Amino acid sequence: MGAKLGGGGGSRYNVEQNSDINVTPFVDIMLVLLIIFMVSAPMATVSIKLDMPPPIPSDKPLDKPKDPVFISIQGTDDIYIGAKKTSLATLPADLAVALESANPTEERVLVRGDADIEYNDFMSVLNTLQDNGYFKVALINEDLS
């Protein structure tokens, strides 16, 4: 808070309150902020290279994705592709028919197993798929809660 010591009439020792703002601290703060923004602004404009896919032309309709093919393992000899029962020996051939693709080994296969099957039965199905070139295999789990 400032005070006026001279000026106007009245007593010689009359001290009045000064209502003028002291701008020196305000200017100091503004200069410091200006320097901070000048230093940090070039760092904020750093670009990151992204590999974006090419835009899809609007005249070409999008292909509807195919329904996934599920392999369900319910027991030692209970293997199903969708709703069709198969065996471990005919699994690759039946799977190729079910996938309906020119290159069926490039398609994704979803495998799910019941909670009461043995690990050996489950792994024999996965090993049969891998031996026949099906490497895009996803495992489906059930919510346990």
mmCIF file of N, CA and C in Angstrom:
data_model
loop_
_atom_site.group_PDB
_atom_site.id
_atom_site.type_symbol
_atom_site.label_atom_id
_atom_site.label_comp_id
_atom_site.label_asym_id
_atom_site.label_seq_id
_atom_site.Cartn_x
_atom_site.Cartn_y
_atom_site.Cartn_z
ATOM 1 N N MET A 1 0.850 -1.155 0.000
ATOM 2 C CA MET A 1 0.000 0.000 0.000
ATOM 3 C C MET A 1 0.903 1.227 0.000
ATOM 4 N N GLY A 2 0.626 2.157 -0.864
ATOM 5 C CA GLY A 2 1.433 3.369 -0.968
ATOM 6 C C GLY A 2 0.782 4.522 -0.222
ATOM 7 N N ALA A 3 1.525 5.566 -0.017
ATOM 8 C CA ALA A 3 1.011 6.754 0.667
ATOM 9 C C ALA A 3 1.535 7.993 -0.028
ATOM 10 N N LYS A 4 0.721 9.078 -0.032
ATOM 11 C CA LYS A 4 1.143 10.368 -0.571
ATOM 12 C C LYS A 4 1.690 11.195 0.572
ATOM 13 N N LEU A 5 2.851 11.723 0.356
ATOM 14 C CA LEU A 5 3.441 12.522 1.415
ATOM 15 C C LEU A 5 3.369 14.018 1.115
ATOM 16 N N GLY A 6 3.164 14.376 -0.107
ATOM 17 C CA GLY A 6 3.099 15.815 -0.426
ATOM 18 C C GLY A 6 1.819 16.119 -1.157
ATOM 19 N N GLY A 7 1.585 17.366 -1.408
ATOM 20 C CA GLY A 7 0.472 17.757 -2.229
ATOM 21 C C GLY A 7 -0.574 18.521 -1.464
ATOM 22 N N GLY A 8 -1.765 18.590 -1.977
ATOM 23 C CA GLY A 8 -2.964 19.307 -1.576
ATOM 24 C C GLY A 8 -2.924 20.066 -0.254
ATOM 25 N N GLY A 9 -3.974 20.737 0.002
ATOM 26 C CA GLY A 9 -4.030 21.562 1.199
ATOM 27 C C GLY A 9 -4.132 20.739 2.446
ATOM 28 N N GLY A 10 -4.322 21.408 3.521
ATOM 29 C CA GLY A 10 -4.451 20.713 4.773
ATOM 30 C C GLY A 10 -3.171 20.813 5.560
ATOM 31 N N SER A 11 -3.065 19.999 6.531
ATOM 32 C CA SER A 11 -1.920 20.035 7.425
ATOM 33 C C SER A 11 -0.671 19.585 6.707
ATOM 34 N N ARG A 12 0.409 20.086 7.150
ATOM 35 C CA ARG A 12 1.691 19.763 6.553
ATOM 36 C C ARG A 12 2.065 18.306 6.745
ATOM 37 N N TYR A 13 1.620 17.706 7.808
ATOM 38 C CA TYR A 13 1.958 16.327 8.114
ATOM 39 C C TYR A 13 0.804 15.351 7.854
ATOM 40 N N ASN A 14 -0.110 15.743 6.999
ATOM 41 C CA ASN A 14 -1.259 14.905 6.674
ATOM 42 C C ASN A 14 -0.834 13.827 5.662
ATOM 43 N N VAL A 15 -1.077 12.585 5.975
ATOM 44 C CA VAL A 15 -0.714 11.471 5.099
ATOM 45 C C VAL A 15 -2.005 10.869 4.542
ATOM 46 N N GLU A 16 -2.120 10.826 3.198
ATOM 47 C CA GLU A 16 -3.293 10.257 2.545
ATOM 48 C C GLU A 16 -2.947 8.902 1.910
ATOM 49 N N GLN A 17 -3.991 8.125 1.679
ATOM 50 C CA GLN A 17 -3.783 6.834 1.028
ATOM 51 C C GLN A 17 -3.641 7.042 -0.474
ATOM 52 N N ASN A 18 -2.697 6.309 -1.092
ATOM 53 C CA ASN A 18 -2.458 6.394 -2.525
ATOM 54 C C ASN A 18 -3.256 5.285 -3.204
ATOM 55 N N SER A 19 -4.138 5.647 -4.115
ATOM 56 C CA SER A 19 -4.963 4.641 -4.774
ATOM 57 C C SER A 19 -4.408 4.253 -6.142
ATOM 58 N N ASP A 20 -3.245 4.734 -6.535
ATOM 59 C CA ASP A 20 -2.646 4.344 -7.807
ATOM 60 C C ASP A 20 -1.988 2.967 -7.662
ATOM 61 N N ILE A 21 -2.181 2.121 -8.692
ATOM 62 C CA ILE A 21 -1.632 0.768 -8.640
ATOM 63 C C ILE A 21 -0.144 0.804 -8.972
ATOM 64 N N ASN A 22 0.604 -0.056 -8.307
ATOM 65 C CA ASN A 22 2.035 -0.171 -8.570
ATOM 66 C C ASN A 22 2.185 -1.228 -9.662
ATOM 67 N N VAL A 23 2.552 -0.826 -10.863
ATOM 68 C CA VAL A 23 2.592 -1.737 -12.007
ATOM 69 C C VAL A 23 3.924 -2.448 -12.149
ATOM 70 N N THR A 24 4.913 -2.127 -11.391
ATOM 71 C CA THR A 24 6.227 -2.749 -11.548
ATOM 72 C C THR A 24 6.193 -4.260 -11.324
ATOM 73 N N PRO A 25 5.581 -4.774 -10.240
ATOM 74 C CA PRO A 25 5.523 -6.234 -10.095
ATOM 75 C C PRO A 25 4.694 -6.887 -11.206
ATOM 76 N N PHE A 26 3.644 -6.205 -11.645
ATOM 77 C CA PHE A 26 2.811 -6.737 -12.716
ATOM 78 C C PHE A 26 3.615 -6.877 -14.001
ATOM 79 N N VAL A 27 4.415 -5.883 -14.342
ATOM 80 C CA VAL A 27 5.245 -5.932 -15.545
ATOM 81 C C VAL A 27 6.304 -7.016 -15.408
ATOM 82 N N ASP A 28 6.886 -7.171 -14.239
ATOM 83 C CA ASP A 28 7.890 -8.218 -14.022
ATOM 84 C C ASP A 28 7.294 -9.618 -14.244
ATOM 85 N N ILE A 29 6.099 -9.845 -13.723
ATOM 86 C CA ILE A 29 5.459 -11.149 -13.888
ATOM 87 C C ILE A 29 5.133 -11.393 -15.358
ATOM 88 N N MET A 30 4.634 -10.364 -16.031
ATOM 89 C CA MET A 30 4.289 -10.523 -17.448
ATOM 90 C C MET A 30 5.524 -10.814 -18.297
ATOM 91 N N LEU A 31 6.649 -10.206 -17.994
ATOM 92 C CA LEU A 31 7.875 -10.475 -18.748
ATOM 93 C C LEU A 31 8.371 -11.902 -18.506
ATOM 94 N N VAL A 32 8.265 -12.369 -17.285
ATOM 95 C CA VAL A 32 8.667 -13.741 -16.983
ATOM 96 C C VAL A 32 7.768 -14.728 -17.727
ATOM 97 N N LEU A 33 6.449 -14.486 -17.724
ATOM 98 C CA LEU A 33 5.538 -15.368 -18.451
ATOM 99 C C LEU A 33 5.796 -15.323 -19.953
ATOM 100 N N LEU A 34 6.120 -14.153 -20.484
ATOM 101 C CA LEU A 34 6.434 -14.042 -21.905
ATOM 102 C C LEU A 34 7.661 -14.872 -22.261
ATOM 103 N N ILE A 35 8.670 -14.837 -21.432
ATOM 104 C CA ILE A 35 9.882 -15.635 -21.678
ATOM 105 C C ILE A 35 9.566 -17.128 -21.599
ATOM 106 N N ILE A 36 8.753 -17.534 -20.629
ATOM 107 C CA ILE A 36 8.389 -18.950 -20.493
ATOM 108 C C ILE A 36 7.653 -19.422 -21.735
ATOM 109 N N PHE A 37 6.680 -18.655 -22.214
ATOM 110 C CA PHE A 37 5.928 -19.050 -23.407
ATOM 111 C C PHE A 37 6.795 -19.025 -24.655
ATOM 112 N N MET A 38 7.734 -18.106 -24.748
ATOM 113 C CA MET A 38 8.622 -18.061 -25.917
ATOM 114 C C MET A 38 9.539 -19.278 -25.950
ATOM 115 N N VAL A 39 9.951 -19.757 -24.796
ATOM 116 C CA VAL A 39 10.828 -20.926 -24.729
ATOM 117 C C VAL A 39 10.034 -22.213 -24.956
ATOM 118 N N SER A 40 8.818 -22.304 -24.407
ATOM 119 C CA SER A 40 8.061 -23.558 -24.498
ATOM 120 C C SER A 40 7.263 -23.691 -25.786
ATOM 121 N N ALA A 41 6.979 -22.634 -26.502
ATOM 122 C CA ALA A 41 6.168 -22.720 -27.723
ATOM 123 C C ALA A 41 6.834 -23.548 -28.813
ATOM 124 N N PRO A 42 8.121 -23.443 -29.079
ATOM 125 C CA PRO A 42 8.703 -24.306 -30.121
ATOM 126 C C PRO A 42 8.654 -25.787 -29.767
ATOM 127 N N MET A 43 8.678 -26.129 -28.490
ATOM 128 C CA MET A 43 8.600 -27.536 -28.098
ATOM 129 C C MET A 43 7.206 -28.100 -28.316
ATOM 130 N N ALA A 44 6.178 -27.270 -28.262
ATOM 131 C CA ALA A 44 4.803 -27.730 -28.429
ATOM 132 C C ALA A 44 4.455 -27.967 -29.891
ATOM 133 N N THR A 45 5.264 -27.487 -30.808
ATOM 134 C CA THR A 45 4.945 -27.632 -32.225
ATOM 135 C C THR A 45 5.724 -28.768 -32.879
ATOM 136 N N VAL A 46 6.290 -29.672 -32.088
ATOM 137 C CA VAL A 46 7.014 -30.814 -32.636
ATOM 138 C C VAL A 46 6.007 -31.753 -33.285
ATOM 139 N N SER A 47 6.261 -32.157 -34.501
ATOM 140 C CA SER A 47 5.325 -33.033 -35.200
ATOM 141 C C SER A 47 5.750 -34.488 -35.042
ATOM 142 N N ILE A 48 4.754 -35.354 -35.050
ATOM 143 C CA ILE A 48 4.975 -36.792 -34.937
ATOM 144 C C ILE A 48 4.520 -37.418 -36.241
ATOM 145 N N LYS A 49 5.372 -38.240 -36.842
ATOM 146 C CA LYS A 49 5.029 -38.877 -38.110
ATOM 147 C C LYS A 49 4.097 -40.055 -37.842
ATOM 148 N N LEU A 50 2.951 -40.050 -38.520
ATOM 149 C CA LEU A 50 1.980 -41.127 -38.406
ATOM 150 C C LEU A 50 1.789 -41.777 -39.764
ATOM 151 N N ASP A 51 1.685 -43.076 -39.761
ATOM 152 C CA ASP A 51 1.365 -43.803 -40.983
ATOM 153 C C ASP A 51 -0.130 -44.065 -40.986
ATOM 154 N N MET A 52 -0.861 -43.202 -41.661
ATOM 155 C CA MET A 52 -2.307 -43.319 -41.729
ATOM 156 C C MET A 52 -2.694 -44.170 -42.943
ATOM 157 N N PRO A 53 -3.768 -44.921 -42.833
ATOM 158 C CA PRO A 53 -4.209 -45.689 -44.000
ATOM 159 C C PRO A 53 -4.753 -44.736 -45.054
ATOM 160 N N PRO A 54 -4.709 -45.143 -46.313
ATOM 161 C CA PRO A 54 -5.224 -44.258 -47.355
ATOM 162 C C PRO A 54 -6.736 -44.093 -47.212
ATOM 163 N N PRO A 55 -7.263 -42.965 -47.643
ATOM 164 C CA PRO A 55 -8.720 -42.765 -47.523
ATOM 165 C C PRO A 55 -9.474 -43.704 -48.444
ATOM 166 N N ILE A 56 -10.619 -44.124 -47.987
ATOM 167 C CA ILE A 56 -11.455 -45.037 -48.764
ATOM 168 C C ILE A 56 -12.381 -44.187 -49.635
ATOM 169 N N PRO A 57 -12.399 -44.423 -50.932
ATOM 170 C CA PRO A 57 -13.312 -43.637 -51.771
ATOM 171 C C PRO A 57 -14.758 -43.902 -51.389
ATOM 172 N N SER A 58 -15.573 -42.857 -51.445
ATOM 173 C CA SER A 58 -16.956 -42.982 -50.993
ATOM 174 C C SER A 58 -17.824 -43.776 -51.955
ATOM 175 N N ASP A 59 -17.402 -43.912 -53.233
ATOM 176 C CA ASP A 59 -18.223 -44.650 -54.180
ATOM 177 C C ASP A 59 -18.073 -46.164 -54.039
ATOM 178 N N LYS A 60 -17.051 -46.605 -53.332
ATOM 179 C CA LYS A 60 -16.829 -48.034 -53.133
ATOM 180 C C LYS A 60 -17.430 -48.447 -51.784
ATOM 181 N N PRO A 61 -18.422 -49.338 -51.763
ATOM 182 C CA PRO A 61 -19.009 -49.727 -50.483
ATOM 183 C C PRO A 61 -18.043 -50.598 -49.685
ATOM 184 N N LEU A 62 -18.154 -50.493 -48.382
ATOM 185 C CA LEU A 62 -17.309 -51.296 -47.503
ATOM 186 C C LEU A 62 -17.791 -52.743 -47.498
ATOM 187 N N ASP A 63 -16.848 -53.662 -47.483
ATOM 188 C CA ASP A 63 -17.183 -55.080 -47.428
ATOM 189 C C ASP A 63 -17.634 -55.440 -46.017
ATOM 190 N N LYS A 64 -18.703 -56.185 -45.939
ATOM 191 C CA LYS A 64 -19.174 -56.653 -44.638
ATOM 192 C C LYS A 64 -18.254 -57.773 -44.180
ATOM 193 N N PRO A 65 -17.725 -57.671 -42.975
ATOM 194 C CA PRO A 65 -16.840 -58.741 -42.513
ATOM 195 C C PRO A 65 -17.598 -60.063 -42.381
ATOM 196 N N LYS A 66 -16.880 -61.137 -42.682
ATOM 197 C CA LYS A 66 -17.485 -62.461 -42.584
ATOM 198 C C LYS A 66 -17.685 -62.835 -41.123
ATOM 199 N N ASP A 67 -18.670 -63.695 -40.919
ATOM 200 C CA ASP A 67 -18.903 -64.196 -39.569
ATOM 201 C C ASP A 67 -17.725 -65.063 -39.148
ATOM 202 N N PRO A 68 -17.301 -64.962 -37.904
ATOM 203 C CA PRO A 68 -16.162 -65.775 -37.472
ATOM 204 C C PRO A 68 -16.534 -67.252 -37.399
ATOM 205 N N VAL A 69 -15.497 -68.079 -37.555
ATOM 206 C CA VAL A 69 -15.678 -69.532 -37.471
ATOM 207 C C VAL A 69 -15.183 -69.974 -36.096
ATOM 208 N N PHE A 70 -16.060 -70.611 -35.335
ATOM 209 C CA PHE A 70 -15.735 -71.070 -33.992
ATOM 210 C C PHE A 70 -15.486 -72.566 -34.009
ATOM 211 N N ILE A 71 -14.429 -72.974 -33.312
ATOM 212 C CA ILE A 71 -14.179 -74.383 -33.039
ATOM 213 C C ILE A 71 -14.459 -74.583 -31.558
ATOM 214 N N SER A 72 -15.421 -75.414 -31.250
ATOM 215 C CA SER A 72 -15.786 -75.684 -29.860
ATOM 216 C C SER A 72 -15.303 -77.076 -29.478
ATOM 217 N N ILE A 73 -14.589 -77.136 -28.370
ATOM 218 C CA ILE A 73 -14.075 -78.412 -27.864
ATOM 219 C C ILE A 73 -14.869 -78.734 -26.605
ATOM 220 N N GLN A 74 -15.672 -79.792 -26.676
ATOM 221 C CA GLN A 74 -16.520 -80.136 -25.543
ATOM 222 C C GLN A 74 -16.095 -81.429 -24.865
ATOM 223 N N GLY A 75 -15.169 -82.138 -25.468
ATOM 224 C CA GLY A 75 -14.691 -83.386 -24.887
ATOM 225 C C GLY A 75 -13.622 -83.982 -25.775
ATOM 226 N N THR A 76 -13.226 -85.219 -25.473
ATOM 227 C CA THR A 76 -12.166 -85.868 -26.234
ATOM 228 C C THR A 76 -12.545 -86.037 -27.693
ATOM 229 N N ASP A 77 -13.732 -86.514 -27.961
ATOM 230 C CA ASP A 77 -14.174 -86.699 -29.339
ATOM 231 C C ASP A 77 -15.317 -85.769 -29.707
ATOM 232 N N ASP A 78 -15.565 -84.754 -28.917
ATOM 233 C CA ASP A 78 -16.628 -83.783 -29.198
ATOM 234 C C ASP A 78 -16.006 -82.467 -29.652
ATOM 235 N N ILE A 79 -15.738 -82.381 -30.943
ATOM 236 C CA ILE A 79 -15.178 -81.167 -31.534
ATOM 237 C C ILE A 79 -16.187 -80.682 -32.564
ATOM 238 N N TYR A 80 -16.522 -79.407 -32.496
ATOM 239 C CA TYR A 80 -17.513 -78.836 -33.392
ATOM 240 C C TYR A 80 -16.925 -77.634 -34.119
ATOM 241 N N ILE A 81 -17.245 -77.514 -35.408
ATOM 242 C CA ILE A 81 -16.951 -76.310 -36.172
ATOM 243 C C ILE A 81 -18.312 -75.652 -36.397
ATOM 244 N N GLY A 82 -18.563 -74.595 -35.665
ATOM 245 C CA GLY A 82 -19.911 -74.027 -35.667
ATOM 246 C C GLY A 82 -20.842 -75.019 -35.002
ATOM 247 N N ALA A 83 -21.838 -75.506 -35.733
ATOM 248 C CA ALA A 83 -22.762 -76.508 -35.202
ATOM 249 C C ALA A 83 -22.486 -77.891 -35.770
ATOM 250 N N LYS A 84 -21.489 -78.019 -36.657
ATOM 251 C CA LYS A 84 -21.195 -79.296 -37.311
ATOM 252 C C LYS A 84 -20.136 -80.063 -36.519
ATOM 253 N N LYS A 85 -20.454 -81.307 -36.218
ATOM 254 C CA LYS A 85 -19.513 -82.147 -35.475
ATOM 255 C C LYS A 85 -18.404 -82.631 -36.410
ATOM 256 N N THR A 86 -17.190 -82.642 -35.882
ATOM 257 C CA THR A 86 -16.034 -83.124 -36.638
ATOM 258 C C THR A 86 -15.139 -83.922 -35.703
ATOM 259 N N SER A 87 -14.090 -84.481 -36.265
ATOM 260 C CA SER A 87 -13.126 -85.214 -35.439
ATOM 261 C C SER A 87 -11.757 -84.562 -35.608
ATOM 262 N N LEU A 88 -10.822 -85.008 -34.806
ATOM 263 C CA LEU A 88 -9.483 -84.445 -34.864
ATOM 264 C C LEU A 88 -8.809 -84.759 -36.200
ATOM 265 N N ALA A 89 -9.101 -85.913 -36.784
ATOM 266 C CA ALA A 89 -8.476 -86.299 -38.055
ATOM 267 C C ALA A 89 -9.012 -85.474 -39.224
ATOM 268 N N THR A 90 -10.290 -85.146 -39.202
ATOM 269 C CA THR A 90 -10.892 -84.399 -40.321
ATOM 270 C C THR A 90 -11.016 -82.908 -40.034
ATOM 271 N N LEU A 91 -10.461 -82.455 -38.937
ATOM 272 C CA LEU A 91 -10.584 -81.049 -38.547
ATOM 273 C C LEU A 91 -10.037 -80.080 -39.601
ATOM 274 N N PRO A 92 -8.812 -80.261 -40.139
ATOM 275 C CA PRO A 92 -8.307 -79.286 -41.122
ATOM 276 C C PRO A 92 -9.157 -79.201 -42.384
ATOM 277 N N ALA A 93 -9.612 -80.347 -42.902
ATOM 278 C CA ALA A 93 -10.428 -80.344 -44.122
ATOM 279 C C ALA A 93 -11.788 -79.705 -43.868
ATOM 280 N N ASP A 94 -12.412 -80.028 -42.751
ATOM 281 C CA ASP A 94 -13.713 -79.452 -42.426
ATOM 282 C C ASP A 94 -13.597 -77.952 -42.153
ATOM 283 N N LEU A 95 -12.491 -77.566 -41.568
ATOM 284 C CA LEU A 95 -12.291 -76.145 -41.287
ATOM 285 C C LEU A 95 -12.102 -75.357 -42.581
ATOM 286 N N ALA A 96 -11.385 -75.917 -43.546
ATOM 287 C CA ALA A 96 -11.199 -75.247 -44.837
ATOM 288 C C ALA A 96 -12.535 -75.059 -45.551
ATOM 289 N N VAL A 97 -13.413 -76.046 -45.443
ATOM 290 C CA VAL A 97 -14.740 -75.931 -46.056
ATOM 291 C C VAL A 97 -15.566 -74.864 -45.332
ATOM 292 N N ALA A 98 -15.480 -74.826 -44.005
ATOM 293 C CA ALA A 98 -16.269 -73.876 -43.229
ATOM 294 C C ALA A 98 -15.796 -72.432 -43.428
ATOM 295 N N LEU A 99 -14.515 -72.250 -43.690
ATOM 296 C CA LEU A 99 -13.995 -70.890 -43.860
ATOM 297 C C LEU A 99 -14.379 -70.279 -45.199
ATOM 298 N N GLU A 100 -14.644 -71.096 -46.214
ATOM 299 C CA GLU A 100 -15.070 -70.623 -47.537
ATOM 300 C C GLU A 100 -14.148 -69.538 -48.071
ATOM 301 N N SER A 101 -12.854 -69.825 -48.096
ATOM 302 C CA SER A 101 -11.870 -68.850 -48.542
ATOM 303 C C SER A 101 -10.904 -69.523 -49.503
ATOM 304 N N ALA A 102 -10.313 -68.709 -50.384
ATOM 305 C CA ALA A 102 -9.321 -69.246 -51.315
ATOM 306 C C ALA A 102 -8.060 -69.676 -50.574
ATOM 307 N N ASN A 103 -7.715 -68.959 -49.530
ATOM 308 C CA ASN A 103 -6.547 -69.291 -48.723
ATOM 309 C C ASN A 103 -7.001 -69.408 -47.268
ATOM 310 N N PRO A 104 -7.526 -70.547 -46.852
ATOM 311 C CA PRO A 104 -8.116 -70.651 -45.512
ATOM 312 C C PRO A 104 -7.116 -70.521 -44.370
ATOM 313 N N THR A 105 -5.850 -70.778 -44.623
ATOM 314 C CA THR A 105 -4.880 -70.680 -43.531
ATOM 315 C C THR A 105 -4.606 -69.228 -43.141
ATOM 316 N N GLU A 106 -5.028 -68.268 -43.955
ATOM 317 C CA GLU A 106 -4.834 -66.857 -43.627
ATOM 318 C C GLU A 106 -6.012 -66.275 -42.856
ATOM 319 N N GLU A 107 -7.051 -67.053 -42.671
ATOM 320 C CA GLU A 107 -8.236 -66.588 -41.945
ATOM 321 C C GLU A 107 -8.059 -66.814 -40.444
ATOM 322 N N ARG A 108 -8.763 -66.014 -39.667
ATOM 323 C CA ARG A 108 -8.711 -66.144 -38.205
ATOM 324 C C ARG A 108 -9.695 -67.209 -37.748
ATOM 325 N N VAL A 109 -9.241 -68.046 -36.838
ATOM 326 C CA VAL A 109 -10.055 -69.131 -36.292
ATOM 327 C C VAL A 109 -10.191 -68.896 -34.796
ATOM 328 N N LEU A 110 -11.413 -68.992 -34.290
ATOM 329 C CA LEU A 110 -11.674 -68.795 -32.858
ATOM 330 C C LEU A 110 -11.909 -70.153 -32.208
ATOM 331 N N VAL A 111 -11.176 -70.427 -31.146
ATOM 332 C CA VAL A 111 -11.259 -71.729 -30.463
ATOM 333 C C VAL A 111 -11.728 -71.494 -29.032
ATOM 334 N N ARG A 112 -12.723 -72.269 -28.634
ATOM 335 C CA ARG A 112 -13.182 -72.216 -27.241
ATOM 336 C C ARG A 112 -13.368 -73.630 -26.721
ATOM 337 N N GLY A 113 -13.115 -73.790 -25.462
ATOM 338 C CA GLY A 113 -13.225 -75.113 -24.857
ATOM 339 C C GLY A 113 -14.047 -75.050 -23.591
ATOM 340 N N ASP A 114 -14.736 -76.134 -23.301
ATOM 341 C CA ASP A 114 -15.510 -76.211 -22.066
ATOM 342 C C ASP A 114 -14.572 -76.236 -20.866
ATOM 343 N N ALA A 115 -15.117 -75.911 -19.722
ATOM 344 C CA ALA A 115 -14.310 -75.841 -18.505
ATOM 345 C C ALA A 115 -13.850 -77.214 -18.028
ATOM 346 N N ASP A 116 -14.559 -78.274 -18.416
ATOM 347 C CA ASP A 116 -14.220 -79.592 -17.885
ATOM 348 C C ASP A 116 -13.394 -80.451 -18.847
ATOM 349 N N ILE A 117 -12.909 -79.896 -19.957
ATOM 350 C CA ILE A 117 -12.068 -80.707 -20.852
ATOM 351 C C ILE A 117 -10.642 -80.726 -20.312
ATOM 352 N N GLU A 118 -9.930 -81.733 -20.717
ATOM 353 C CA GLU A 118 -8.540 -81.862 -20.269
ATOM 354 C C GLU A 118 -7.629 -80.996 -21.141
ATOM 355 N N TYR A 119 -6.545 -80.611 -20.544
ATOM 356 C CA TYR A 119 -5.570 -79.759 -21.240
ATOM 357 C C TYR A 119 -5.017 -80.460 -22.477
ATOM 358 N N ASN A 120 -4.793 -81.753 -22.382
ATOM 359 C CA ASN A 120 -4.247 -82.523 -23.498
ATOM 360 C C ASN A 120 -5.186 -82.497 -24.709
ATOM 361 N N ASP A 121 -6.495 -82.602 -24.471
ATOM 362 C CA ASP A 121 -7.465 -82.551 -25.576
ATOM 363 C C ASP A 121 -7.457 -81.180 -26.242
ATOM 364 N N PHE A 122 -7.397 -80.146 -25.439
ATOM 365 C CA PHE A 122 -7.375 -78.786 -25.969
ATOM 366 C C PHE A 122 -6.116 -78.539 -26.791
ATOM 367 N N MET A 123 -4.970 -78.949 -26.258
ATOM 368 C CA MET A 123 -3.699 -78.720 -26.959
ATOM 369 C C MET A 123 -3.573 -79.590 -28.207
ATOM 370 N N SER A 124 -4.198 -80.738 -28.240
ATOM 371 C CA SER A 124 -4.139 -81.555 -29.453
ATOM 372 C C SER A 124 -4.875 -80.864 -30.601
ATOM 373 N N VAL A 125 -5.967 -80.167 -30.311
ATOM 374 C CA VAL A 125 -6.671 -79.407 -31.346
ATOM 375 C C VAL A 125 -5.801 -78.252 -31.825
ATOM 376 N N LEU A 126 -5.199 -77.526 -30.897
ATOM 377 C CA LEU A 126 -4.336 -76.404 -31.282
ATOM 378 C C LEU A 126 -3.120 -76.880 -32.076
ATOM 379 N N ASN A 127 -2.530 -77.999 -31.680
ATOM 380 C CA ASN A 127 -1.374 -78.536 -32.410
ATOM 381 C C ASN A 127 -1.776 -79.008 -33.806
ATOM 382 N N THR A 128 -2.951 -79.594 -33.942
ATOM 383 C CA THR A 128 -3.427 -80.011 -35.265
ATOM 384 C C THR A 128 -3.615 -78.800 -36.170
ATOM 385 N N LEU A 129 -4.177 -77.730 -35.618
ATOM 386 C CA LEU A 129 -4.341 -76.504 -36.411
ATOM 387 C C LEU A 129 -2.993 -75.941 -36.827
ATOM 388 N N GLN A 130 -2.059 -75.905 -35.910
ATOM 389 C CA GLN A 130 -0.736 -75.350 -36.212
ATOM 390 C C GLN A 130 0.020 -76.224 -37.216
ATOM 391 N N ASP A 131 -0.094 -77.521 -37.103
ATOM 392 C CA ASP A 131 0.581 -78.423 -38.041
ATOM 393 C C ASP A 131 0.051 -78.272 -39.466
ATOM 394 N N ASN A 132 -1.197 -77.821 -39.602
ATOM 395 C CA ASN A 132 -1.807 -77.671 -40.924
ATOM 396 C C ASN A 132 -1.772 -76.222 -41.415
ATOM 397 N N GLY A 133 -1.011 -75.362 -40.755
ATOM 398 C CA GLY A 133 -0.798 -74.001 -41.253
ATOM 399 C C GLY A 133 -1.736 -72.947 -40.724
ATOM 400 N N TYR A 134 -2.584 -73.263 -39.785
ATOM 401 C CA TYR A 134 -3.494 -72.275 -39.193
ATOM 402 C C TYR A 134 -2.788 -71.615 -37.999
ATOM 403 N N PHE A 135 -2.191 -70.457 -38.264
ATOM 404 C CA PHE A 135 -1.435 -69.774 -37.210
ATOM 405 C C PHE A 135 -2.207 -68.601 -36.610
ATOM 406 N N LYS A 136 -3.278 -68.174 -37.250
ATOM 407 C CA LYS A 136 -4.095 -67.076 -36.720
ATOM 408 C C LYS A 136 -5.225 -67.671 -35.899
ATOM 409 N N VAL A 137 -4.891 -68.101 -34.704
ATOM 410 C CA VAL A 137 -5.839 -68.765 -33.816
ATOM 411 C C VAL A 137 -6.064 -67.870 -32.602
ATOM 412 N N ALA A 138 -7.329 -67.601 -32.316
ATOM 413 C CA ALA A 138 -7.673 -66.800 -31.135
ATOM 414 C C ALA A 138 -8.419 -67.702 -30.156
ATOM 415 N N LEU A 139 -8.153 -67.515 -28.882
ATOM 416 C CA LEU A 139 -8.793 -68.305 -27.846
ATOM 417 C C LEU A 139 -9.923 -67.494 -27.227
ATOM 418 N N ILE A 140 -11.072 -68.126 -27.071
ATOM 419 C CA ILE A 140 -12.245 -67.485 -26.492
ATOM 420 C C ILE A 140 -12.390 -67.990 -25.055
ATOM 421 N N ASN A 141 -12.604 -67.069 -24.130
ATOM 422 C CA ASN A 141 -12.797 -67.490 -22.736
ATOM 423 C C ASN A 141 -14.172 -67.055 -22.268
ATOM 424 N N GLU A 142 -14.622 -67.656 -21.232
ATOM 425 C CA GLU A 142 -15.911 -67.338 -20.642
ATOM 426 C C GLU A 142 -15.669 -66.504 -19.398
ATOM 427 N N ASP A 143 -16.612 -65.622 -19.092
ATOM 428 C CA ASP A 143 -16.506 -64.816 -17.881
ATOM 429 C C ASP A 143 -16.761 -65.715 -16.678
ATOM 430 N N LEU A 144 -15.812 -65.719 -15.741
ATOM 431 C CA LEU A 144 -15.886 -66.632 -14.607
ATOM 432 C C LEU A 144 -16.680 -66.095 -13.441
ATOM 433 N N SER A 145 -17.022 -64.818 -13.474
ATOM 434 C CA SER A 145 -17.735 -64.251 -12.320
ATOM 435 C C SER A 145 -19.221 -64.465 -12.384
#
